[in-house]
Amino acid sequence: MRQTTHISRLFGAETVAKLATARVLVVGAGGIGCELLKDLSMSGYRHIHAIDLDTIDLSNLNRQFLFQRKHIKRPKASVAVSAITAFNPQLSAEATQANIKDPQFDSDWFASFDIVFNALDNLDARRHVNAMCLAARVPLIESGTAGYLGQVTVICGGKTECFDCHPKQAEKKSYPVCTIRSTPSAPIHCVVWAKNYLFAQLFGQGDAGEIRDEPEDGDNAEELRILNQEAHALMKLTEAMGTDDFARVVFEKVFSTDIGRLLSMKDMWAQRTPPRVLDYALLEQKSSDPAQFDPSALPEHDNLTIEQAFSLFRYSCHALAARRASESLEFDKDDPEALWFVAATASLRSFAFGIDQKSIFAVKAMAGNIIPAIATTNAMVAGMMVLQSILVLSNRIQECRTAYLTYNVKRPRSIIKESLKKPNPLCPVCRRRYLTMRVADFAATTLGDVIDAVQALEGPQNLNLGEDISVVEGSRILYDPDYEDNLMRTLESLGLTSGRMLTMASEDDGAAIPVIFSLSGLMKEAPERIVIEGFEHIPEFAPLPEKAKPDNRVNDDQDAVVVVVAVDEEPSIDLTYEGQDKRKPVSQDIDPNAADSRKRCAVDHCSDEDVTILE
């Protein structure tokens, strides 16, 4: 076949046959995803499944070439799959529009694929896919781009570093709490307030994120005390969640009562323009009928009128309240209802404080830390991903490399490669024992039943966690020796269903390696209520040396390496040297000829054999 001629010559006919039968999963159909799907379809892969939550936006068309103007508002995954099927009609390709973190995509689902490709645009989802691939024991090709920077690596549980073996949290700008909560003066202040304060307090877990606490000195101690009282009062509003009055109660609290309190502080407005109180009843009269309101009809690239912002606030407030009844929410720029709420509340706050308005599209960019992507970077990274995947499926993982696409004046557009590193012995994700726990009935099985089943394991299956254990799901502590409230609650009532991950750790033995159970369903007519599988796949872990300390170095020789931490998020460069982890924004250029040679980019420390110059 024409598409596989070169693959056959380079890797052999046997490899071509493996590619034709391999089932691959592509997570993300955006900038990298479009290029990757095209490359896969033309490289001999026949069975491709693409998943993406997002729909196509006008701004995508400058680099996501599988999409056209007629596709705007349509699901990215389905349009991309249709496009590559037109390239190669022999494909057996599927598309899913969903969040990869949904419980339906459990470890069994991941295990049905031979290899997974990450082409995601946020750290949280990338960490989730990393954990699921470790649990399902499926190799993962990880990637990222930001401007001219890019990277590709291979993650294979027990053999290589995983995504979380070294910290990759992107640097975020923080704002003083008093500025965000009392005296906003720029659109970004309103967006941060809407996203990290109001959304988090009402629908999340109250994480202030980008809001920085200030020292309680004499000038602001009283104001901080009042702000804390406001936060507690806002959390009490959740009692009205699910009622018809919820949107009104929230609106009157933040846009009437709180602003009225600010206006009472006369000294604060001596040199500033005071805000104005917004009237819920008046805006309700001027706005459209809630039953007739369609948020998707609003213009994304035009500023909202105050009536549009009010209607959007009321709609999104009730929509999110209905979802919050079952679980706490996290802001996701690709979640329409979350974005609408942040855009609406930021616009209303801008109206109240006399600040310039921003469109929904602009708010999405500000709240999601989006930066422009470059099509050629995406194309180069996608090509490297396909080459790495062929080596993995050919059982030649020892030949795989971590590749960095970087840019500087000395070696423009160069690819730096390095050998795959062994897992970090202190990694909180891959230094874990992954097992599958199958439950016959989540509505009848209690957390206590699960703990009893684990502690009853004997012989080679004994996990040696001891009598005192802790049970955690995500950021929730479900059980420990001092907290037994949930023992008699069913898994379903705790939100533990198929697809969730449950972590058990010993409270007695610090050396005991924690166990992560991937929850999955079991036939109800099965004789056992709980079945635990996967013991034969648990690797041998080397014992940790006494007083072991985390090693956050990227290279063994302490050289710095360019690391793109997130696609389409604010890029940063990891500068790791002399055992320290430094980080600076990409916008601050790194001079490869700087006097301090410790901070030189890794390009300057690689041999010519390790660098490919792209003309």
Coordinates of C-alpha atoms in Angstrom, one line a residue, residues 87-462:
F87 CA -8.0 10.7 3.2
N88 CA -8.0 6.9 3.8
P89 CA -11.4 5.1 3.2
Q90 CA -9.9 1.9 4.6
L91 CA -9.8 3.3 8.1
S92 CA -12.1 2.0 10.8
A93 CA -12.3 5.2 12.8
E94 CA -14.6 6.2 15.7
A95 CA -15.2 9.6 17.3
T96 CA -16.6 10.4 20.8
Q97 CA -17.5 13.9 22.1
A98 CA -17.0 13.6 25.8
N99 CA -14.8 14.4 28.7
I100 CA -12.0 11.8 29.0
K101 CA -12.4 12.0 32.8
D102 CA -16.0 10.8 32.7
P103 CA -16.4 7.5 34.7
Q104 CA -17.6 5.6 31.7
F105 CA -14.0 5.6 30.4
D106 CA -12.6 3.3 33.1
S107 CA -9.5 1.2 33.1
D108 CA -11.2 -1.6 31.1
W109 CA -11.9 0.9 28.4
F110 CA -8.4 2.1 28.3
A111 CA -7.1 -1.5 28.3
S112 CA -9.0 -2.2 25.1
F113 CA -6.4 -0.1 23.2
D114 CA -2.9 -1.0 22.3
I115 CA -1.5 2.5 22.6
V116 CA -2.8 5.9 23.7
F117 CA -1.8 9.3 22.4
N118 CA -2.2 12.5 24.6
A119 CA -2.9 15.7 22.6
L120 CA -4.6 17.6 25.5
D121 CA -4.6 21.2 26.5
N122 CA -4.7 21.1 30.3
L123 CA -2.6 19.5 33.0
D124 CA -5.4 18.0 35.0
A125 CA -6.7 15.9 32.1
R126 CA -3.1 14.9 31.1
R127 CA -2.5 13.7 34.7
H128 CA -5.8 11.7 34.6
V129 CA -4.9 9.9 31.3
N130 CA -1.4 9.2 32.7
A131 CA -2.9 7.5 35.8
M132 CA -5.5 5.6 33.7
C133 CA -2.8 4.3 31.3
L134 CA -0.7 3.1 34.3
A135 CA -3.7 1.4 35.7
A136 CA -4.6 -0.2 32.4
R137 CA -1.0 -1.0 31.6
V138 CA -1.2 0.6 28.2
P139 CA 1.8 2.6 26.8
L140 CA 1.2 6.4 26.4
I141 CA 2.7 8.8 24.0
E142 CA 2.7 12.2 25.8
S143 CA 3.1 15.5 24.0
G144 CA 2.8 19.3 24.4
T145 CA 3.4 22.5 22.5
A146 CA 3.6 26.2 23.3
G147 CA 4.6 28.5 20.6
Y148 CA 7.9 27.3 19.1
L149 CA 8.5 24.9 22.0
G150 CA 7.4 21.2 22.0
Q151 CA 8.1 17.9 23.5
V152 CA 7.3 14.2 23.0
T153 CA 8.0 11.3 25.4
V154 CA 6.9 7.7 25.9
I155 CA 5.4 6.6 29.2
C156 CA 5.4 2.8 30.0
G157 CA 4.4 1.8 33.5
G158 CA 7.3 0.4 35.5
K159 CA 9.9 1.1 32.7
T160 CA 9.9 4.8 32.2
E161 CA 9.1 8.0 34.0
C162 CA 5.4 8.9 34.1
F163 CA 4.0 12.3 33.6
D164 CA 4.0 13.0 37.3
C165 CA 7.5 11.8 38.1
H166 CA 8.6 15.4 38.2
P167 CA 6.5 18.5 39.1
K168 CA 5.1 20.3 36.0
Q169 CA 2.7 22.8 37.6
A170 CA 2.7 25.9 35.4
E171 CA 3.5 29.2 37.0
K172 CA 0.4 31.3 37.6
K173 CA 0.2 35.0 38.2
S174 CA -1.5 35.8 41.5
Y175 CA -3.4 38.8 42.6
P176 CA -3.9 40.5 46.0
V177 CA -7.1 39.4 47.6
C178 CA -8.2 43.0 48.3
T179 CA -7.7 44.0 44.7
I180 CA -9.8 41.0 43.4
R181 CA -12.5 41.3 46.0
S182 CA -12.8 45.0 46.7
T183 CA -11.1 47.2 44.1
P184 CA -10.9 45.6 40.7
S185 CA -9.5 47.9 38.0
A186 CA -8.9 45.7 35.0
P187 CA -10.9 43.0 33.1
I188 CA -8.5 40.2 34.4
H189 CA -9.4 41.1 38.0
C190 CA -13.1 40.5 37.2
V191 CA -12.3 37.2 35.4
V192 CA -10.2 35.9 38.3
W193 CA -12.9 36.9 40.8
A194 CA -15.5 35.1 38.8
K195 CA -13.4 32.0 38.3
N196 CA -11.3 31.6 41.4
Y197 CA -13.6 33.1 44.0
L198 CA -17.3 33.0 43.0
F199 CA -17.3 29.8 40.9
A200 CA -15.0 28.0 43.4
Q201 CA -17.0 29.0 46.5
L202 CA -20.4 28.1 45.0
F203 CA -19.7 25.1 42.9
G204 CA -16.3 23.9 43.8
Q205 CA -14.2 23.4 46.9
G206 CA -13.4 27.0 47.7
D207 CA -9.9 27.0 46.2
A208 CA -8.8 30.7 45.7
G209 CA -6.2 29.7 43.1
E210 CA -4.8 32.9 41.7
I211 CA -5.9 35.1 44.6
R212 CA -3.0 35.8 47.0
D213 CA -3.6 36.4 50.7
E214 CA -2.1 39.6 52.1
P215 CA -0.5 40.1 55.5
E216 CA -2.9 41.3 58.1
D217 CA -1.3 44.6 58.9
G218 CA -3.1 47.6 60.4
D219 CA -4.2 49.0 57.0
N220 CA -6.1 46.0 55.8
A221 CA -6.7 43.6 58.7
E222 CA -10.2 44.8 59.2
E223 CA -11.0 44.6 55.4
L224 CA -9.6 41.0 55.3
R225 CA -11.7 40.1 58.3
I226 CA -14.8 41.4 56.5
L227 CA -13.9 39.6 53.3
N228 CA -13.5 36.3 55.2
Q229 CA -17.0 36.9 56.6
E230 CA -18.3 37.4 53.1
A231 CA -16.7 34.2 51.9
H232 CA -18.5 32.3 54.7
A233 CA -21.8 34.0 53.9
L234 CA -21.4 33.0 50.3
M235 CA -20.9 29.4 51.2
K236 CA -24.2 29.5 53.1
L237 CA -25.9 30.5 49.9
T238 CA -25.5 26.9 48.8
E239 CA -28.4 26.1 51.0
A240 CA -30.6 27.7 48.3
M241 CA -29.0 25.7 45.6
G242 CA -31.6 23.8 43.5
T243 CA -34.4 26.3 44.3
D244 CA -35.9 28.8 41.8
D245 CA -34.5 31.6 43.9
F246 CA -30.9 30.5 43.8
A247 CA -29.7 32.8 41.0
R248 CA -31.5 35.8 42.6
V249 CA -30.0 35.1 46.1
V250 CA -26.5 34.9 44.7
F251 CA -27.0 38.0 42.5
E252 CA -28.3 40.1 45.4
K253 CA -25.5 38.9 47.6
V254 CA -22.5 39.7 45.3
F255 CA -23.9 42.6 43.2
S256 CA -26.1 44.4 45.7
T257 CA -25.2 43.6 49.4
D258 CA -21.4 43.3 48.9
I259 CA -21.1 46.3 46.7
G260 CA -23.3 48.3 49.1
R261 CA -20.9 47.4 51.9
L262 CA -18.0 48.6 49.8
L263 CA -19.7 51.9 49.1
S264 CA -20.1 52.5 52.8
M265 CA -16.3 52.6 53.1
K266 CA -16.0 56.3 52.0
D267 CA -12.2 56.5 52.2
M268 CA -11.7 53.7 49.8
W269 CA -13.3 55.7 47.0
A270 CA -11.7 59.1 47.7
Q271 CA -9.3 58.6 44.7
R272 CA -11.3 55.9 42.8
T273 CA -14.6 55.9 40.9
P274 CA -17.1 54.1 43.2
P275 CA -19.0 51.0 41.9
R276 CA -22.7 50.9 41.4
V277 CA -25.2 48.5 42.9
L278 CA -27.0 46.3 40.3
D279 CA -30.8 45.8 40.6
Y280 CA -32.0 42.2 40.1
A281 CA -35.6 43.1 39.7
L282 CA -34.9 45.9 37.1
L283 CA -32.6 43.6 35.0
E284 CA -35.2 40.8 35.2
Q285 CA -37.8 43.2 33.7
K286 CA -35.4 44.2 30.8
S287 CA -34.2 40.7 30.1
S288 CA -35.6 37.9 27.9
D289 CA -37.9 35.2 29.2
P290 CA -35.8 32.5 30.8
A291 CA -37.8 29.8 29.0
Q292 CA -36.9 31.4 25.7
F293 CA -33.2 32.1 26.4
D294 CA -30.6 30.2 24.3
P295 CA -27.1 30.8 25.5
S296 CA -25.5 29.3 22.4
A297 CA -27.1 32.0 20.3
L298 CA -25.1 34.7 22.1
P299 CA -22.2 36.2 20.0
E300 CA -18.9 34.9 21.3
H301 CA -16.7 37.6 19.8
D302 CA -18.8 40.6 20.8
N303 CA -19.1 42.1 24.3
L304 CA -22.3 41.2 26.2
T305 CA -24.9 43.8 27.0
I306 CA -25.8 44.0 30.7
E307 CA -29.2 42.3 29.9
Q308 CA -27.4 39.5 28.0
A309 CA -24.9 39.0 30.9
F310 CA -27.8 38.9 33.3
S311 CA -29.7 36.3 31.3
L312 CA -26.6 34.2 30.9
F313 CA -25.8 34.4 34.6
R314 CA -29.3 33.3 35.6
Y315 CA -29.2 30.4 33.1
S316 CA -25.7 29.1 34.0
C317 CA -26.3 29.5 37.7
H318 CA -29.2 27.1 37.7
A319 CA -27.5 24.7 35.2
L320 CA -24.4 24.5 37.4
A321 CA -26.5 24.2 40.6
A322 CA -28.2 21.1 39.2
R323 CA -24.8 19.5 38.5
R324 CA -23.3 20.5 41.9
A325 CA -26.0 18.4 43.6
S326 CA -24.1 15.3 42.7
E327 CA -20.4 16.4 42.8
S328 CA -18.2 19.4 43.3
L329 CA -17.1 21.1 40.0
E330 CA -13.8 22.5 38.7
F331 CA -13.6 25.2 36.2
D332 CA -12.8 24.0 32.7
K333 CA -12.7 26.4 29.8
D334 CA -14.1 23.8 27.6
D335 CA -17.2 23.3 29.8
P336 CA -19.8 25.6 28.2
E337 CA -21.8 26.2 31.4
A338 CA -18.8 26.9 33.5
L339 CA -17.4 29.3 30.9
W340 CA -20.8 31.0 30.6
F341 CA -21.0 31.5 34.3
V342 CA -17.6 33.1 34.5
A343 CA -18.1 35.3 31.5
A344 CA -21.5 36.5 32.7
T345 CA -20.4 37.2 36.3
A346 CA -17.2 38.9 35.1
S347 CA -19.2 41.1 32.7
L348 CA -21.7 42.0 35.4
R349 CA -18.9 42.9 37.8
S350 CA -17.3 45.0 35.0
F351 CA -20.5 46.9 34.6
A352 CA -20.7 47.5 38.3
F353 CA -17.1 48.8 38.6
G354 CA -17.0 50.7 35.3
I355 CA -14.4 48.4 33.7
D356 CA -14.1 47.6 30.0
Q357 CA -16.1 44.6 28.9
K358 CA -14.7 41.4 27.4
S359 CA -16.4 39.0 25.0
I360 CA -17.0 35.3 25.9
F361 CA -14.2 34.4 23.6
A362 CA -11.8 36.8 25.4
V363 CA -12.8 35.6 28.8
K364 CA -12.2 32.0 27.7
A365 CA -8.6 33.0 26.7
M366 CA -8.0 34.8 30.0
A367 CA -9.5 32.2 32.3
G368 CA -7.8 29.3 30.5
N369 CA -4.4 31.0 30.1
I370 CA -4.6 30.3 26.4
I371 CA -1.7 31.5 24.1
P372 CA -1.5 31.3 20.3
A373 CA -0.3 28.0 19.0
I374 CA 1.9 27.5 15.9
A375 CA 0.8 25.0 13.2
T376 CA 4.3 24.0 12.3
T377 CA 5.2 23.1 15.9
N378 CA 2.1 21.0 16.1
A379 CA 3.0 19.2 12.9
M380 CA 6.5 18.4 13.9
V381 CA 5.5 17.1 17.4
A382 CA 2.7 14.9 15.8
G383 CA 5.3 13.4 13.4
M384 CA 7.6 12.5 16.3
M385 CA 4.7 11.0 18.2
V386 CA 3.9 8.6 15.3
L387 CA 7.6 7.6 15.0
Q388 CA 7.8 6.8 18.7
S389 CA 4.5 4.8 18.6
I390 CA 5.9 2.6 15.8
L391 CA 8.9 1.8 18.0
V392 CA 6.7 1.0 20.9
L393 CA 4.5 -1.4 18.9
S394 CA 7.6 -3.0 17.5
N395 CA 8.7 -3.9 21.0
R396 CA 11.7 -1.5 20.6
I397 CA 11.0 0.8 23.4
Q398 CA 14.7 0.9 24.3
E399 CA 15.1 2.9 21.1
C400 CA 12.5 5.5 22.1
R401 CA 13.6 8.9 23.2
T402 CA 12.2 12.0 24.9
A403 CA 12.4 14.7 22.2
Y404 CA 12.3 18.4 22.8
L405 CA 11.6 20.9 20.1
T406 CA 13.2 24.2 21.0
Y407 CA 14.2 27.5 19.5
N408 CA 17.1 29.8 20.1
V409 CA 19.5 32.0 18.1
K410 CA 22.4 29.4 18.2
R411 CA 20.5 26.4 16.8
P412 CA 17.2 27.5 15.3
R413 CA 14.4 25.0 15.4
S414 CA 16.4 22.1 16.8
I415 CA 15.2 18.8 18.1
I416 CA 17.0 17.6 21.2
K417 CA 16.7 14.0 22.3
E418 CA 17.6 12.1 25.4
S419 CA 17.1 8.5 26.6
L420 CA 14.0 7.7 28.5
K421 CA 14.5 7.9 32.2
K422 CA 13.6 5.2 34.8
P423 CA 10.7 5.9 37.1
N424 CA 11.3 8.4 39.9
P425 CA 11.4 6.2 43.1
L426 CA 9.5 8.9 45.0
C427 CA 6.8 9.5 42.4
P428 CA 3.4 9.7 44.0
V429 CA 1.7 8.2 40.9
C430 CA 3.8 5.5 39.4
R431 CA 5.3 4.2 42.6
R432 CA 1.9 2.7 43.4
R433 CA 0.4 -0.8 43.0
Y434 CA -2.4 -0.7 40.5
L435 CA -5.2 -3.2 40.8
T436 CA -8.7 -3.5 39.4
M437 CA -11.6 -3.8 41.8
R438 CA -14.8 -5.2 40.3
V439 CA -18.0 -4.5 42.3
A440 CA -21.3 -6.4 41.6
D441 CA -23.6 -3.6 42.9
F442 CA -22.3 -0.1 43.8
A443 CA -25.7 0.7 45.4
A444 CA -25.5 -2.2 47.9
T445 CA -21.7 -2.4 48.6
T446 CA -20.5 -0.2 51.4
L447 CA -17.1 1.4 51.9
G448 CA -16.6 -1.0 54.9
D449 CA -17.2 -4.0 52.6
V450 CA -14.4 -2.8 50.4
I451 CA -12.0 -2.3 53.3
D452 CA -12.9 -5.7 54.6
A453 CA -12.3 -7.3 51.2
V454 CA -8.8 -5.8 51.0
Q455 CA -7.8 -6.7 54.5
A456 CA -9.0 -10.3 54.0
L457 CA -6.5 -10.9 51.2
E458 CA -4.1 -13.6 52.1
G459 CA -0.9 -15.3 50.8
P460 CA 0.7 -13.8 47.7
Q461 CA -2.3 -11.4 47.3
N462 CA -1.8 -9.9 50.8

